[in-house]
Short mmCIF file of C-alpha atoms in Angstrom, two decimals:
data_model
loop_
_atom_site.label_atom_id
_atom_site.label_comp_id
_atom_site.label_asym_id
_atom_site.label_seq_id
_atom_site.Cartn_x
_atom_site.Cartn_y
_atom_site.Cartn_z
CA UNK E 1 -54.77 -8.49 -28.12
CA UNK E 2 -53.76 -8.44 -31.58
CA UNK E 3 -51.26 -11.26 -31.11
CA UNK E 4 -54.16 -13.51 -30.33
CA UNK E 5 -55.74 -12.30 -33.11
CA UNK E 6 -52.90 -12.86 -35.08
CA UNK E 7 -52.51 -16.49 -33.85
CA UNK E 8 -55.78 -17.58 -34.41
CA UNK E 9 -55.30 -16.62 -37.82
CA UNK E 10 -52.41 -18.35 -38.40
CA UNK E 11 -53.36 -21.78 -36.76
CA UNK E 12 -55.86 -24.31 -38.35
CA UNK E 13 -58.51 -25.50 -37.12
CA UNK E 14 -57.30 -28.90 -36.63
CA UNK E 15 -54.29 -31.04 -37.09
CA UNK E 16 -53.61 -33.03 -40.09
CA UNK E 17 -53.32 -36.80 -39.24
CA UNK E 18 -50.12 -37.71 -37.96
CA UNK E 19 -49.14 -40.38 -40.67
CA UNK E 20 -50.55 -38.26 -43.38
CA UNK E 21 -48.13 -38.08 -46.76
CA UNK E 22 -46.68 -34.97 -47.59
CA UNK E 23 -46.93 -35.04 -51.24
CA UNK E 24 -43.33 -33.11 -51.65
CA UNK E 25 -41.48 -35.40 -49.66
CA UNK E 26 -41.33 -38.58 -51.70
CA UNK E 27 -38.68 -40.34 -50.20
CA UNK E 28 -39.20 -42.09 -46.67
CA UNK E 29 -36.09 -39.73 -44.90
CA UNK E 30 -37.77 -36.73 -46.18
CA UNK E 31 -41.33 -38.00 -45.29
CA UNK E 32 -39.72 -38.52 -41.70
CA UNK E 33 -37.98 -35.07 -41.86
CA UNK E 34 -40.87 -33.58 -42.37
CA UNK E 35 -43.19 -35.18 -39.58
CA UNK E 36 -41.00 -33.97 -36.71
CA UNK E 37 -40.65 -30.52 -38.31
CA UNK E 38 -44.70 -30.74 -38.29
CA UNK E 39 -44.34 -32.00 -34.42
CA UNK E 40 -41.47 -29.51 -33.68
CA UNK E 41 -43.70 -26.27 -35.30
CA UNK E 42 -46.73 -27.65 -32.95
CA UNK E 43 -44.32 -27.88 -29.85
CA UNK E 44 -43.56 -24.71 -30.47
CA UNK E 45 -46.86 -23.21 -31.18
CA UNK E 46 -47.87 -25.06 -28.13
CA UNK E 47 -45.38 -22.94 -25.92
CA UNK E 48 -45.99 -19.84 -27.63
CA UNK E 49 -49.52 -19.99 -26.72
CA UNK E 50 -48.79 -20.50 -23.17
CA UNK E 51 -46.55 -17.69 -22.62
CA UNK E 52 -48.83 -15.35 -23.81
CA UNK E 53 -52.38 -16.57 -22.11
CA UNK E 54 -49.62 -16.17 -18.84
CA UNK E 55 -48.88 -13.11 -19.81
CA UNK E 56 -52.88 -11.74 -20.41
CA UNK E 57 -54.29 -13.82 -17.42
CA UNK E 58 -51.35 -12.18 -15.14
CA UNK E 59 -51.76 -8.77 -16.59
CA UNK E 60 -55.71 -9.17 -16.09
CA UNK E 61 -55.36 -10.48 -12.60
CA UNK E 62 -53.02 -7.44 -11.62
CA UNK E 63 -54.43 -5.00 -8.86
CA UNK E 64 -53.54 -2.30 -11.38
CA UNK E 65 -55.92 -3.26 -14.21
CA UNK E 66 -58.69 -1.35 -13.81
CA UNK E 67 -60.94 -2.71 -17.20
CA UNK E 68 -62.09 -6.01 -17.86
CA UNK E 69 -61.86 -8.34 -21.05
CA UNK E 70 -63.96 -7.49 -23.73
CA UNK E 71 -66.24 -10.10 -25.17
CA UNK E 72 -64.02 -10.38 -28.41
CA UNK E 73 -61.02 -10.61 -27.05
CA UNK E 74 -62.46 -13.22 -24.18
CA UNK E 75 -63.37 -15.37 -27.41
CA UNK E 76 -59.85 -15.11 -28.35
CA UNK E 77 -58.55 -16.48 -25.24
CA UNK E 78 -61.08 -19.31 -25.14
CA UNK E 79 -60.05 -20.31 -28.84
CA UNK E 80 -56.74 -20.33 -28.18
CA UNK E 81 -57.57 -22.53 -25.40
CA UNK E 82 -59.15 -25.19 -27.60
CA UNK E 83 -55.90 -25.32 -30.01
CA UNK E 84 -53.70 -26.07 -26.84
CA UNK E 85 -55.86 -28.93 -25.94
CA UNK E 86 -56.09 -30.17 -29.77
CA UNK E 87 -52.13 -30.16 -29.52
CA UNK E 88 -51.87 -31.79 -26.11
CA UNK E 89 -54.08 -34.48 -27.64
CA UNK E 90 -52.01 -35.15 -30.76
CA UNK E 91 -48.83 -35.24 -28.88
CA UNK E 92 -50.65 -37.75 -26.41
CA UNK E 93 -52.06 -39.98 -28.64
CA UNK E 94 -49.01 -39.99 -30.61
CA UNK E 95 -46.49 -40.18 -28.32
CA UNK E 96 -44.68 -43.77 -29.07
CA UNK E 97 -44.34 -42.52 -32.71
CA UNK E 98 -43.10 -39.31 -32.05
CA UNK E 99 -40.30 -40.72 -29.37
CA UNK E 100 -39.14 -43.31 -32.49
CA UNK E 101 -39.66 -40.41 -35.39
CA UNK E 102 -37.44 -38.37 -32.98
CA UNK E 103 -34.61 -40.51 -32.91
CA UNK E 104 -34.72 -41.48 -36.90
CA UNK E 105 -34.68 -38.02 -37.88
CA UNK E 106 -32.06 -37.44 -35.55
CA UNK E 107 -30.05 -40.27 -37.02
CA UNK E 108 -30.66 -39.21 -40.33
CA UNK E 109 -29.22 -35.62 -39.90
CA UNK E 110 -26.55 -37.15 -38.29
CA UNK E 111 -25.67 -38.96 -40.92
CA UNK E 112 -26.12 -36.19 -43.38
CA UNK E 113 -23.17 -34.14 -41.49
CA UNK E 114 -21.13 -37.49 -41.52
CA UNK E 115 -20.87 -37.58 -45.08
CA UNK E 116 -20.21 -33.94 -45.54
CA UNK E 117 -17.47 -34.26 -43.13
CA UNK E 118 -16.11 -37.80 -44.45
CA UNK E 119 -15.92 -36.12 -48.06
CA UNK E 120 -14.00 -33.07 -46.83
CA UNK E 121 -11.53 -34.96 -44.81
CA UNK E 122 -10.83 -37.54 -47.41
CA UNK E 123 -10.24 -34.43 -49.90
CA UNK E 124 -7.57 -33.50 -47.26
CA UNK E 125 -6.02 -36.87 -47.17
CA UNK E 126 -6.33 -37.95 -50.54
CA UNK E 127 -2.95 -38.47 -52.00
CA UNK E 128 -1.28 -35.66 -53.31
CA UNK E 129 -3.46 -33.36 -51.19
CA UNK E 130 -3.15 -31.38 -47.76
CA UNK E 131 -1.46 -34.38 -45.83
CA UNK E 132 1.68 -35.04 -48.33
CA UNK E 133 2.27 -31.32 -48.00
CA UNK E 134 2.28 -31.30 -44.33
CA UNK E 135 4.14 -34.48 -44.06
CA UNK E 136 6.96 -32.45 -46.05
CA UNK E 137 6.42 -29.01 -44.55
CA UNK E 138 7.28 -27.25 -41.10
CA UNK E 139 5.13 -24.29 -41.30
CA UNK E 140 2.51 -23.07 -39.11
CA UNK E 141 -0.03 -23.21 -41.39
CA UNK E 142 0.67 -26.93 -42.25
CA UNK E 143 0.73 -27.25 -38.69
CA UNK E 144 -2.97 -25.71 -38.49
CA UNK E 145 -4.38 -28.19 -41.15
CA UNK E 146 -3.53 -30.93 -39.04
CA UNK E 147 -5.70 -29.73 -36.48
CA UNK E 148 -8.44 -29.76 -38.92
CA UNK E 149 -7.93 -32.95 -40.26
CA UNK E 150 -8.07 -34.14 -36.04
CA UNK E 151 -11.02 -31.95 -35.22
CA UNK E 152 -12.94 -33.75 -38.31
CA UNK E 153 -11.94 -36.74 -37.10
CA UNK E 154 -13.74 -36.11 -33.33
CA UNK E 155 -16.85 -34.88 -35.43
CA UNK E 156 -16.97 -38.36 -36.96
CA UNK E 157 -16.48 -40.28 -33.51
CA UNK E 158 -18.86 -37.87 -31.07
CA UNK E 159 -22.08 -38.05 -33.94
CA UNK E 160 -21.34 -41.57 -34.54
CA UNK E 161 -22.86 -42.53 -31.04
CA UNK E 162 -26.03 -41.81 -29.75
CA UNK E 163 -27.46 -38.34 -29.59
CA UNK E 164 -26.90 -36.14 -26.18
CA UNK E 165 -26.93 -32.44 -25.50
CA UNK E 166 -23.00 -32.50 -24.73
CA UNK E 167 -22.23 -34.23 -27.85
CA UNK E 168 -23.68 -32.21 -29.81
CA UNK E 169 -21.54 -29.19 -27.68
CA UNK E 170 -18.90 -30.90 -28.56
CA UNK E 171 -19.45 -31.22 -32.47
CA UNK E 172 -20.02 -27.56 -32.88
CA UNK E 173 -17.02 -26.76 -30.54
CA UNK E 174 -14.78 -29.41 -32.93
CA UNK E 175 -16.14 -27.63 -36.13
CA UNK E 176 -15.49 -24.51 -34.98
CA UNK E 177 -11.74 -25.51 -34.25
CA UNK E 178 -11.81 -27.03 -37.78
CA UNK E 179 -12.33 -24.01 -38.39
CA UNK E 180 -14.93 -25.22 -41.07
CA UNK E 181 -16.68 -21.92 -42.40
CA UNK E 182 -12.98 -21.66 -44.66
CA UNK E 183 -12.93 -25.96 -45.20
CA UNK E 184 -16.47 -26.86 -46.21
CA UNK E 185 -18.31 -25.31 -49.03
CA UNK E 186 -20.80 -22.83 -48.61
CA UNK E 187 -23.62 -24.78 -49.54
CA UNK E 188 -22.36 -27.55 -46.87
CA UNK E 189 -21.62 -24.94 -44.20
CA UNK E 190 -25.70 -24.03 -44.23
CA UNK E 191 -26.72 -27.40 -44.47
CA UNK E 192 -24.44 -28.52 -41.69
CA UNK E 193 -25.79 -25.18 -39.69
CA UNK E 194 -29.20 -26.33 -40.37
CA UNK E 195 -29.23 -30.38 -39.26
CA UNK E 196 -27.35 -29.05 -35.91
CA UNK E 197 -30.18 -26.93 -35.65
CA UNK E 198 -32.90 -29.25 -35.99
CA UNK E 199 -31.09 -32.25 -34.15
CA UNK E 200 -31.31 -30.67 -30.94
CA UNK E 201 -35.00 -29.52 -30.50
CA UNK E 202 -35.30 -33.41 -32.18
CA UNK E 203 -33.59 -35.00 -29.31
CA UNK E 204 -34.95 -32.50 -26.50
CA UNK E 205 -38.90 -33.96 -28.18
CA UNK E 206 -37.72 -37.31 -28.02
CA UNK E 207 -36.44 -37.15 -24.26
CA UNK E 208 -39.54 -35.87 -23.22
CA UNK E 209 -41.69 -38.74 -24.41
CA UNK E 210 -38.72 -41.65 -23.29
#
């Protein structure tokens, strides 16, 4: 019962307004960014809640329990009720700007790994660089940096369409045969890492509410 203890705790009372400013996100992307995070943390919470109130009501429904709920911890459970319906509500009321915020934000990242990608490749094509060398050379590992220059080149073409659970498969399948955590920077590599990361859950919130 500490874990519902623990979540109360952790949760506010109520949501902030959906359209409310976040006063360190200035810019409209970042302002955007940082709505679906909000959304994605309360789809989250949402679930988390569920699993365990399963988990309790099972447990206390079980021909092997032999005590009842305590008065606190029956409090708890009621609480944690409320918040689920408080979420339900904001993701209902909301849902039409949630389905578009979903697919800017999912744009956006998108286009944030498109320019970290189009700025390594055109270091490797730039003249004088990687592509001269293996247009002159016959080793294997001139042989290899074609392959990344090709596997940067489906990156660009699969994110450049609209978002879908395969695509994105097949990004992190073509950046993993670019072999990009020796190409990119490590500052690009984690930000690269991170927009994957949110894009999905992104698209997966905007399906549900298409």
């Amino acid at each position: 019962m500490y874990v519902l203890q623990g979540i109360i705790i952790s949760c506010p009372a109520k949501p902030g307004p959906f359209n409310a400013p976040n006063k360190r996100h200035k810019t409209g992307g970042h302002r955007s960014k940082g709505q679906i995070d909000g959304r994605l943390k309360g789809s989250l919470l949402w679930d988390r809640m569920m699993r365990i109130l399963k988990c309790i009501l099972n447990g206390q429904a079980s021909p092997s329990t032999k005590s009842g709920l305590s008065k606190s911890n029956a409090t708890a459970i009621f609480k944690i009720f409320e918040m689920i319906k408080i979420v339900e509500s904001v993701f209902l009321d909301h849902w039409s700007s949630i389905l578009d915020l979903s697919q800017q934000v999912c744009q956006m990242w998108s286009g944030d790994v498109l320019r970290i990608v189009d700025a390594v490749k055109n270091s490797l094509t730039s003249s004088g660089g990687i592509v001269d060398t293996i247009r002159s050379a016959t080793s294997n590992q001139n042989a290899r940096n074609i392959d990344v220059i090709s596997s940067l080149t489906i990156v660009q073409q699969v994110l450049s369409g609209n978002i879908s659970r395969n695509r994105l498969i097949t990004t992190t399948v073509a950046l993993e045969m670019a072999n990009y955590m020796k190409v990119f920077k490590w500052g690009d590599i984690q930000y690269v890492n991170d927009c994957l990361r949110r894009i999905e859950p992104a698209h997966k919130l905007g399906y549900l509410f298409s």
